[in-house]
């Protein structure tokens, strides 16, 4: 529905553009019949978890897909990060970006490893290797890079720093399943890489995750830690937790793998629609992916700067009222969340790019649940809001004052 006047916007009482809410991270489901057949098979087998045949099949298929020696399927990405960090012997301080999901830092702090927040590159939003070097102290044991939005970190520069300074290098690849760097799949870089297969991810196992590594010893330690440290029926040789993936999750994963091309195609189509429809809207920058690489195109990321004449937060308010649930990932920055805010109240001084991005970035709905028509409407709404930014902000202020 085209908006003619500012007062037509739902935020001012007009009818919302969408009757149903459009979400970021609507799960890709895949072939329902194939999934239900697998669940039937699993129930008939009465083998529901603890390294069942679906988990084994999924791990083998993931390893082949990524071209990596070991894939260890996990119950979620956060536990996978915790186990990988522990198996790598991370301790003291570890350098991480603050422009990420809070789990990246929590996985360390949970084990009393101090995350040291490092700023990111303004174009890619990825850890800036030059700044990483400056954050290293005698207590630093490693670096956790995040392949944010599915883009690969500067893996060469980070590997060089890690090697020269004797640090472990772990990647949080939660966003980067099915993405590549120089045609090499993410999963092959650093000491290990951790995927999330959460429902909101491009490829999901309801809840789930995995560690990928080419290091045999590390893979062995991770497997032990993931299963309480058991090596035999009654033998425990290591401290461990329960990080196992269940069979029903693996069934979802196997079904999702069969639908991967369809998911990518829908995301790429949506990405192209957004790029075309938003080109030329002042003050907006849409994050561009390298089309020469494998990409999952799962995140439609916009930066809204001063030239837009509307703040990111007002734009999000306008979109939410229209039932477009755009997200302010990763506002306000992990360093501004507890416990980090209390531990490091001045961290923001060293994170100017993170601070700016936390105030300017928004992520738009995509995936198989979003159609090109939806995108045309969302883009129209955004263009309308930008064209009328000052009037919208004035009217919102006026309403707030009169309500107070
Ligand atoms: N590292 C990074 C860089 C990550 O992004 C994440 C997870 C992790 C590590 C940790 O991995 P996991 O332990 O989660 O495997 C969501 C996800 O819960 C989280 O997995 C994800 N990152 C993060 C970026 O997004 P929230 O708090 O935004 O979730 P929520 O409930 O608001 O859902 C997001 C949107 O998805 C909503 O608009 C609703 C929609 N949704 C969600 C679910 C669960 C659906 O439509 N259907 C669903 O089933 O964190």
Short mmCIF file of C-alpha atoms and ligand atoms in Angstrom, two decimals:
data_model
loop_
_atom_site.label_atom_id
_atom_site.label_comp_id
_atom_site.label_asym_id
_atom_site.label_seq_id
_atom_site.Cartn_x
_atom_site.Cartn_y
_atom_site.Cartn_z
CA UNK A 1 0.00 0.00 0.00
CA UNK A 2 1.59 3.30 -1.09
CA UNK A 3 1.90 6.01 1.51
CA UNK A 4 1.08 9.49 0.22
CA UNK A 5 1.30 11.56 3.36
CA UNK A 6 3.36 11.22 6.51
CA UNK A 7 0.13 10.71 8.44
CA UNK A 8 -0.56 7.58 6.34
CA UNK A 9 2.29 5.85 8.17
CA UNK A 10 1.23 3.22 10.71
CA UNK A 11 3.39 4.92 13.34
CA UNK A 12 0.84 7.78 13.13
CA UNK A 13 -2.21 5.51 13.08
CA UNK A 14 -2.45 4.57 9.37
CA UNK A 15 -3.04 0.92 8.39
CA UNK A 16 0.21 -1.10 8.47
CA UNK A 17 1.72 -2.01 5.10
CA UNK A 18 1.81 -5.69 6.10
CA UNK A 19 -0.91 -7.59 7.90
CA UNK A 20 1.57 -10.26 9.03
CA UNK A 21 4.85 -9.44 10.69
CA UNK A 22 7.95 -9.82 8.50
CA UNK A 23 10.89 -11.03 10.60
CA UNK A 24 14.63 -11.05 10.25
CA UNK A 25 15.71 -14.65 10.71
CA UNK A 26 12.52 -16.44 9.72
CA UNK A 27 13.68 -20.07 9.60
CA UNK A 28 14.30 -21.86 6.31
CA UNK A 29 12.39 -25.13 6.65
CA UNK A 30 13.35 -27.26 3.63
CA UNK A 31 11.35 -30.25 2.41
CA UNK A 32 8.80 -30.98 5.13
CA UNK A 33 8.03 -34.52 3.90
CA UNK A 34 11.71 -35.46 3.91
CA UNK A 35 12.03 -34.09 7.44
CA UNK A 36 8.96 -35.92 8.71
CA UNK A 37 10.15 -39.17 7.09
CA UNK A 38 13.47 -38.81 8.91
CA UNK A 39 11.70 -38.13 12.19
CA UNK A 40 9.59 -41.29 11.67
CA UNK A 41 12.75 -43.25 10.99
CA UNK A 42 14.34 -41.85 14.13
CA UNK A 43 11.31 -42.76 16.27
CA UNK A 44 11.20 -46.27 14.83
CA UNK A 45 14.89 -46.65 15.66
CA UNK A 46 14.42 -45.30 19.20
CA UNK A 47 17.79 -43.62 19.00
CA UNK A 48 17.27 -39.97 19.88
CA UNK A 49 20.67 -38.56 20.84
CA UNK A 50 24.23 -39.50 21.90
CA UNK A 51 25.97 -39.71 18.53
CA UNK A 52 23.18 -41.39 16.61
CA UNK A 53 23.28 -42.22 12.91
CA UNK A 54 21.78 -38.88 11.78
CA UNK A 55 24.44 -36.93 13.68
CA UNK A 56 27.18 -39.12 12.19
CA UNK A 57 25.73 -38.64 8.69
CA UNK A 58 25.39 -34.91 9.18
CA UNK A 59 28.97 -34.54 10.44
CA UNK A 60 30.29 -36.51 7.45
CA UNK A 61 28.23 -34.50 4.97
CA UNK A 62 29.23 -31.19 6.55
CA UNK A 63 32.92 -32.18 6.50
CA UNK A 64 32.67 -33.10 2.81
CA UNK A 65 30.77 -29.91 1.97
CA UNK A 66 33.30 -27.70 3.76
CA UNK A 67 36.35 -29.70 2.64
CA UNK A 68 37.52 -29.91 6.25
CA UNK A 69 38.85 -32.94 8.17
CA UNK A 70 36.66 -32.76 11.26
CA UNK A 71 33.19 -31.44 11.97
CA UNK A 72 31.82 -31.96 15.47
CA UNK A 73 28.10 -31.25 15.67
CA UNK A 74 26.99 -29.44 18.81
CA UNK A 75 23.83 -28.52 20.70
CA UNK A 76 24.26 -24.81 19.83
CA UNK A 77 26.85 -22.29 18.67
CA UNK A 78 27.50 -20.81 22.11
CA UNK A 79 28.42 -24.13 23.73
CA UNK A 80 30.49 -24.93 20.64
CA UNK A 81 32.41 -21.67 21.18
CA UNK A 82 32.89 -22.42 24.87
CA UNK A 83 34.19 -25.91 24.18
CA UNK A 84 36.45 -24.79 21.34
CA UNK A 85 37.91 -21.99 23.48
CA UNK A 86 38.56 -24.44 26.31
CA UNK A 87 40.02 -27.12 24.07
CA UNK A 88 42.36 -24.52 22.60
CA UNK A 89 43.54 -23.59 26.09
CA UNK A 90 42.45 -19.97 25.85
CA UNK A 91 42.93 -18.10 29.11
CA UNK A 92 43.85 -14.64 30.43
CA UNK A 93 42.81 -12.22 27.70
CA UNK A 94 41.37 -12.89 24.28
CA UNK A 95 40.88 -10.25 21.61
CA UNK A 96 37.37 -10.07 20.15
CA UNK A 97 35.22 -7.53 18.35
CA UNK A 98 32.43 -5.80 20.33
CA UNK A 99 30.36 -5.48 17.15
CA UNK A 100 28.97 -9.01 17.32
CA UNK A 101 26.26 -11.03 19.05
CA UNK A 102 26.84 -11.11 22.80
CA UNK A 103 27.50 -14.88 22.75
CA UNK A 104 30.98 -14.32 21.26
CA UNK A 105 32.10 -12.58 24.44
CA UNK A 106 29.94 -14.56 26.86
CA UNK A 107 31.50 -17.84 25.70
CA UNK A 108 34.83 -16.49 26.97
CA UNK A 109 33.71 -14.63 30.09
CA UNK A 110 31.69 -17.68 31.17
CA UNK A 111 35.09 -19.38 31.59
CA UNK A 112 36.62 -16.32 33.24
CA UNK A 113 38.60 -15.47 30.15
CA UNK A 114 38.63 -11.69 29.68
CA UNK A 115 37.34 -10.49 26.30
CA UNK A 116 39.38 -7.51 25.15
CA UNK A 117 37.26 -5.55 22.71
CA UNK A 118 38.88 -4.47 19.49
CA UNK A 119 37.50 -2.11 16.88
CA UNK A 120 36.36 -3.12 13.41
CA UNK A 121 36.82 -1.97 9.85
CA UNK A 122 34.25 0.69 8.86
CA UNK A 123 33.53 -0.86 5.44
CA UNK A 124 33.26 -4.54 6.30
CA UNK A 125 32.48 -4.38 10.07
CA UNK A 126 35.16 -7.07 10.56
CA UNK A 127 37.96 -7.15 13.12
CA UNK A 128 40.69 -4.71 12.11
CA UNK A 129 44.04 -6.60 12.20
CA UNK A 130 46.07 -3.41 12.70
CA UNK A 131 44.11 -2.70 15.86
CA UNK A 132 44.34 -6.31 17.03
CA UNK A 133 48.11 -6.01 17.16
CA UNK A 134 47.81 -2.94 19.38
CA UNK A 135 45.59 -4.77 21.91
CA UNK A 136 48.01 -7.65 22.59
CA UNK A 137 49.44 -7.80 26.12
CA UNK A 138 51.51 -10.44 27.95
CA UNK A 139 48.18 -11.96 29.16
CA UNK A 140 46.77 -12.40 25.64
CA UNK A 141 46.31 -16.06 24.70
CA UNK A 142 44.25 -15.77 21.53
CA UNK A 143 42.11 -13.96 19.01
CA UNK A 144 38.49 -14.72 18.21
CA UNK A 145 37.57 -13.26 14.81
CA UNK A 146 33.92 -13.08 13.79
CA UNK A 147 33.01 -13.61 10.13
CA UNK A 148 30.23 -11.08 10.54
CA UNK A 149 27.31 -11.18 8.08
CA UNK A 150 29.01 -14.15 6.40
CA UNK A 151 32.02 -12.16 5.21
CA UNK A 152 35.40 -13.71 5.86
CA UNK A 153 37.71 -11.92 8.27
CA UNK A 154 41.12 -10.84 7.02
CA UNK A 155 42.31 -14.39 7.67
CA UNK A 156 45.83 -13.92 6.27
CA UNK A 157 46.66 -10.91 8.43
CA UNK A 158 45.15 -12.50 11.54
CA UNK A 159 47.00 -15.79 10.94
CA UNK A 160 50.26 -13.89 10.52
CA UNK A 161 49.74 -11.98 13.79
CA UNK A 162 48.69 -15.13 15.67
CA UNK A 163 51.72 -17.04 14.45
CA UNK A 164 54.23 -14.26 15.13
CA UNK A 165 52.83 -13.53 18.61
CA UNK A 166 52.23 -17.16 19.61
CA UNK A 167 48.44 -16.84 19.90
CA UNK A 168 45.61 -19.26 19.19
CA UNK A 169 43.18 -18.21 16.48
CA UNK A 170 39.51 -19.17 16.70
CA UNK A 171 36.74 -17.97 14.40
CA UNK A 172 33.15 -17.39 15.32
CA UNK A 173 31.64 -18.40 11.99
CA UNK A 174 28.05 -18.33 13.28
CA UNK A 175 26.96 -16.31 10.23
CA UNK A 176 29.25 -17.86 7.66
CA UNK A 177 28.05 -21.36 6.86
CA UNK A 178 28.37 -21.98 3.10
CA UNK A 179 30.62 -18.93 2.58
CA UNK A 180 34.15 -18.97 1.21
CA UNK A 181 37.40 -17.02 1.09
CA UNK A 182 39.33 -17.44 -2.19
CA UNK A 183 36.97 -20.38 -2.90
CA UNK A 184 38.09 -22.15 0.30
CA UNK A 185 35.10 -22.75 2.52
CA UNK A 186 34.87 -21.06 5.90
CA UNK A 187 35.56 -23.86 8.37
CA UNK A 188 39.16 -24.25 7.24
CA UNK A 189 40.72 -21.17 8.80
CA UNK A 190 42.49 -20.55 12.11
CA UNK A 191 42.83 -23.35 14.65
CA UNK A 192 39.10 -23.98 14.53
CA UNK A 193 35.87 -22.39 13.40
CA UNK A 194 32.48 -22.44 15.08
CA UNK A 195 29.14 -22.40 13.26
CA UNK A 196 25.71 -21.72 14.65
CA UNK A 197 22.79 -23.66 13.23
CA UNK A 198 20.22 -21.75 15.26
CA UNK A 199 16.69 -21.45 13.82
CA UNK A 200 17.41 -17.90 12.65
CA UNK A 201 20.50 -18.90 10.70
CA UNK A 202 20.64 -19.55 6.98
CA UNK A 203 21.01 -23.27 7.64
CA UNK A 204 19.40 -24.48 10.85
CA UNK A 205 19.03 -27.56 13.01
CA UNK A 206 16.41 -25.87 15.27
CA UNK A 207 19.14 -25.26 17.84
CA UNK A 208 22.61 -26.41 16.93
CA UNK A 209 26.12 -25.63 15.90
CA UNK A 210 29.41 -27.25 14.99
CA UNK A 211 33.14 -26.92 15.35
CA UNK A 212 35.21 -27.44 12.21
CA UNK A 213 38.94 -28.03 12.33
CA UNK A 214 41.78 -29.65 10.41
CA UNK A 215 43.66 -30.38 13.66
CA UNK A 216 43.32 -34.06 14.70
CA UNK A 217 44.34 -33.58 18.34
CA UNK A 218 42.09 -30.59 18.80
CA UNK A 219 39.16 -32.48 17.27
CA UNK A 220 39.78 -35.36 19.68
CA UNK A 221 39.83 -33.00 22.71
CA UNK A 222 36.65 -31.29 21.53
CA UNK A 223 34.87 -34.63 21.13
CA UNK A 224 35.87 -35.63 24.64
CA UNK A 225 34.79 -32.32 26.15
CA UNK A 226 31.50 -32.43 24.31
CA UNK A 227 30.60 -35.78 25.93
CA UNK A 228 31.60 -35.38 29.60
CA UNK A 229 35.11 -36.64 28.82
CA UNK A 230 33.98 -40.24 28.22
CA UNK A 231 36.33 -42.47 26.24
CA UNK A 232 34.49 -45.73 27.01
CA UNK A 233 31.38 -46.90 28.78
CA UNK A 234 32.76 -46.22 32.28
CA UNK A 235 35.93 -44.29 31.55
CA UNK A 236 36.24 -40.54 31.89
CA UNK A 237 39.63 -39.02 31.09
CA UNK A 238 38.83 -35.36 30.92
CA UNK A 239 36.55 -32.71 32.34
CA UNK A 240 33.69 -32.18 29.93
CA UNK A 241 30.16 -30.95 29.47
CA UNK A 242 27.18 -32.00 27.40
CA UNK A 243 27.44 -30.34 24.01
CA UNK A 244 25.86 -33.08 21.91
CA UNK A 245 23.49 -32.49 19.04
CA UNK A 246 20.24 -34.49 19.16
CA UNK A 247 19.02 -36.74 16.35
CA UNK A 248 16.00 -34.58 15.60
CA UNK A 249 18.29 -31.61 15.08
CA UNK A 250 20.52 -33.65 12.79
CA UNK A 251 17.42 -34.76 10.84
CA UNK A 252 16.60 -31.09 10.29
CA UNK A 253 20.21 -30.45 9.29
CA UNK A 254 20.28 -33.28 6.74
CA UNK A 255 17.03 -31.99 5.26
CA UNK A 256 18.32 -28.42 5.24
CA UNK A 257 21.50 -29.48 3.43
CA UNK A 258 19.35 -30.82 0.60
CA UNK A 259 17.65 -27.42 0.35
CA UNK A 260 20.79 -25.30 0.56
CA UNK A 261 20.76 -24.19 -3.07
CA UNK A 262 17.14 -23.09 -2.77
CA UNK A 263 17.93 -21.06 0.37
CA UNK A 264 20.90 -19.35 -1.27
CA UNK A 265 18.89 -18.64 -4.43
CA UNK A 266 16.07 -17.01 -2.42
CA UNK A 267 18.51 -14.94 -0.39
CA UNK A 268 20.49 -13.85 -3.46
CA UNK A 269 17.31 -12.89 -5.28
CA UNK A 270 16.18 -10.87 -2.24
CA UNK A 271 19.58 -9.23 -1.89
CA UNK A 272 19.48 -8.16 -5.56
CA UNK A 273 15.93 -6.81 -5.13
CA UNK A 274 16.92 -4.75 -2.09
CA UNK A 275 20.11 -3.48 -3.78
CA UNK A 276 18.19 -2.33 -6.87
CA UNK A 277 15.28 -0.83 -4.96
CA UNK A 278 17.39 1.06 -2.42
CA UNK A 279 20.06 2.34 -4.84
CA UNK A 280 20.03 6.10 -4.86
CA UNK A 281 18.22 6.56 -1.55
CA UNK A 282 20.39 9.20 0.13
CA UNK A 283 22.20 8.37 3.36
CA UNK A 284 21.83 4.59 3.03
CA UNK A 285 24.69 2.19 2.45
CA UNK A 286 23.87 -1.45 1.88
CA UNK A 287 26.62 -3.92 2.71
CA UNK A 288 27.79 -5.58 -0.52
CA UNK A 289 28.96 -9.17 -0.77
CA UNK A 290 31.76 -10.45 -2.97
CA UNK A 291 29.91 -12.24 -5.76
CA UNK A 292 33.00 -14.21 -6.76
CA UNK A 293 32.83 -16.14 -3.50
CA UNK A 294 30.33 -18.61 -2.08
CA UNK A 295 27.91 -16.55 -0.03
CA UNK A 296 24.71 -17.26 1.88
CA UNK A 297 23.39 -13.67 1.50
CA UNK A 298 21.58 -14.16 4.81
CA UNK A 299 21.92 -10.59 6.07
CA UNK A 300 20.62 -7.46 4.41
CA UNK A 301 22.62 -4.87 6.28
CA UNK A 302 22.01 -1.13 5.98
CA UNK A 303 23.94 1.77 7.44
CA UNK A 304 21.84 4.90 7.89
CA UNK A 305 23.97 8.03 8.12
CA UNK A 306 23.25 11.74 8.64
CA UNK A 307 22.57 12.33 4.92
CA UNK A 308 19.38 10.23 5.25
CA UNK A 309 17.75 12.99 7.30
CA UNK A 310 16.23 10.32 9.54
CA UNK A 311 17.97 8.46 12.35
CA UNK A 312 18.30 4.68 12.26
CA UNK A 313 16.17 4.46 15.39
CA UNK A 314 13.29 6.51 13.96
CA UNK A 315 13.45 4.47 10.75
CA UNK A 316 13.23 1.24 12.77
CA UNK A 317 10.25 2.63 14.67
CA UNK A 318 8.50 3.48 11.42
CA UNK A 319 9.21 0.01 9.98
CA UNK A 320 8.08 -1.84 13.11
CA UNK A 321 4.76 -0.03 13.04
CA UNK A 322 4.33 -1.26 9.43
CA UNK A 323 5.00 -4.84 10.68
CA UNK A 324 8.51 -4.94 9.23
CA UNK A 325 10.53 -6.17 12.22
CA UNK A 326 13.94 -4.78 11.15
CA UNK A 327 16.64 -5.41 13.77
CA UNK A 328 19.32 -3.12 15.22
CA UNK A 329 22.00 -5.83 15.21
CA UNK A 330 24.35 -5.41 17.12
CA UNK A 331 23.16 -2.46 19.18
CA UNK A 332 24.43 -1.20 21.59
CA UNK A 333 27.68 -3.15 21.10
CA UNK A 334 28.75 -5.95 23.45
CA UNK A 335 30.96 -3.54 25.44
CA UNK A 336 27.79 -1.68 26.46
CA UNK A 337 26.09 -4.83 27.77
CA UNK A 338 26.57 -6.38 31.20
CA UNK A 339 28.88 -7.52 32.64
CA UNK A 340 31.26 -5.82 30.21
CA UNK A 341 29.80 -2.34 30.70
CA UNK A 342 30.63 -2.52 34.41
CA UNK A 343 34.00 -4.21 33.93
CA UNK A 344 35.19 -1.83 31.21
CA UNK A 345 33.17 1.40 31.43
CA UNK A 346 35.52 3.26 29.10
CA UNK A 347 35.90 0.55 26.43
CA UNK A 348 33.96 2.67 23.95
CA UNK A 349 36.82 5.19 23.79
CA UNK A 350 38.85 2.64 21.85
CA UNK A 351 35.91 1.57 19.69
CA UNK A 352 34.88 4.59 17.60
CA UNK A 353 33.83 2.55 14.55
CA UNK A 354 31.86 0.06 16.67
CA UNK A 355 30.09 2.93 18.43
CA UNK A 356 29.12 4.54 15.14
CA UNK A 357 27.93 1.28 13.58
CA UNK A 358 25.90 0.37 16.68
CA UNK A 359 23.98 3.60 16.11
CA UNK A 360 23.60 3.29 12.33
CA UNK A 361 23.16 -0.34 11.32
CA UNK A 362 19.88 -2.08 10.74
CA UNK A 363 19.14 -5.52 9.31
CA UNK A 364 16.14 -6.18 7.08
CA UNK A 365 13.97 -9.30 6.65
CA UNK A 366 15.00 -11.83 4.02
CA UNK A 367 15.00 -15.61 3.49
CA UNK A 368 12.57 -17.97 1.84
CA UNK A 369 9.64 -16.39 3.73
CA UNK A 370 10.16 -12.98 2.07
CA UNK A 371 9.13 -12.30 -1.54
CA UNK A 372 10.30 -9.72 -4.10
CA UNK A 373 6.89 -8.00 -3.72
CA UNK A 374 7.45 -7.70 0.03
CA UNK A 375 10.87 -6.21 -0.66
CA UNK A 376 9.49 -3.70 -3.16
CA UNK A 377 7.07 -2.52 -0.47
CA UNK A 378 9.71 -2.42 2.28
CA UNK A 379 12.03 -0.43 0.02
CA UNK A 380 9.21 1.97 -0.84
CA UNK A 381 8.53 2.49 2.86
CA UNK A 382 12.21 3.16 3.53
CA UNK A 383 12.49 5.61 0.61
CA UNK A 384 9.32 7.37 1.78
CA UNK A 385 10.62 7.61 5.36
CA UNK A 386 13.97 8.99 4.16
CA UNK A 387 12.27 11.53 1.87
CA UNK A 388 10.14 12.70 4.80
CA UNK A 389 12.63 12.18 7.63
CA UNK A 390 12.52 15.61 9.27
CA UNK A 391 8.69 15.78 9.14
CA UNK A 392 8.40 12.27 10.67
CA UNK A 393 10.82 13.11 13.48
CA UNK A 394 9.03 16.42 14.19
CA UNK A 395 5.63 14.72 14.32
CA UNK A 396 6.92 11.95 16.60
CA UNK A 397 8.41 14.57 18.94
CA UNK A 398 5.17 16.51 18.94
CA UNK A 399 3.15 13.38 19.79
CA UNK A 400 5.57 12.42 22.55
CA UNK A 401 5.41 15.91 24.09
CA UNK A 402 1.62 15.99 24.00
CA UNK A 403 1.47 12.47 25.55
CA UNK A 404 3.83 13.49 28.40
N1 LIG B 1 28.06 -15.75 17.45
C1 LIG B 1 27.34 -14.96 16.65
C2 LIG B 1 28.03 -13.96 15.80
C3 LIG B 1 25.93 -15.09 16.58
O1 LIG B 1 25.21 -14.30 15.77
C4 LIG B 1 25.31 -16.08 17.38
C5 LIG B 1 23.88 -16.23 17.37
C6 LIG B 1 26.12 -16.89 18.21
C7 LIG B 1 27.49 -16.69 18.21
C8 LIG B 1 25.56 -17.96 19.10
O2 LIG B 1 24.98 -19.04 18.40
P1 LIG B 1 23.76 -19.89 19.08
O3 LIG B 1 24.17 -20.27 20.46
O4 LIG B 1 22.54 -18.99 19.07
O5 LIG B 1 23.62 -21.06 18.16
C9 LIG B 1 19.15 -14.39 17.46
C10 LIG B 1 19.52 -15.84 17.67
O6 LIG B 1 18.92 -16.38 18.84
C11 LIG B 1 20.99 -16.08 17.74
O7 LIG B 1 21.20 -17.44 17.45
C12 LIG B 1 21.74 -15.25 16.71
N2 LIG B 1 23.16 -15.34 16.85
C13 LIG B 1 21.34 -13.79 16.80
C14 LIG B 1 22.02 -12.96 15.75
O8 LIG B 1 19.95 -13.69 16.58
P2 LIG B 1 17.84 -12.73 18.96
O9 LIG B 1 17.89 -12.39 20.40
O10 LIG B 1 17.87 -11.62 17.98
O11 LIG B 1 16.61 -13.74 18.67
P3 LIG B 1 15.08 -13.47 18.46
O12 LIG B 1 14.34 -14.44 19.31
O13 LIG B 1 14.78 -12.03 18.64
O14 LIG B 1 14.85 -13.92 16.97
C15 LIG B 1 15.29 -13.15 15.88
C16 LIG B 1 14.19 -13.01 14.84
O15 LIG B 1 13.89 -14.27 14.28
C17 LIG B 1 12.89 -12.48 15.38
O16 LIG B 1 12.48 -11.44 14.52
C18 LIG B 1 11.92 -13.65 15.32
C19 LIG B 1 12.49 -14.58 14.28
N3 LIG B 1 12.32 -15.98 14.63
C20 LIG B 1 13.05 -16.52 15.65
C21 LIG B 1 12.94 -17.85 15.97
C22 LIG B 1 13.77 -18.42 17.10
C23 LIG B 1 11.44 -16.78 13.91
O17 LIG B 1 10.76 -16.27 13.00
N4 LIG B 1 11.34 -18.11 14.21
C24 LIG B 1 12.05 -18.69 15.21
O18 LIG B 1 11.95 -19.90 15.44
O19 LIG B 1 19.06 -13.72 18.70
#
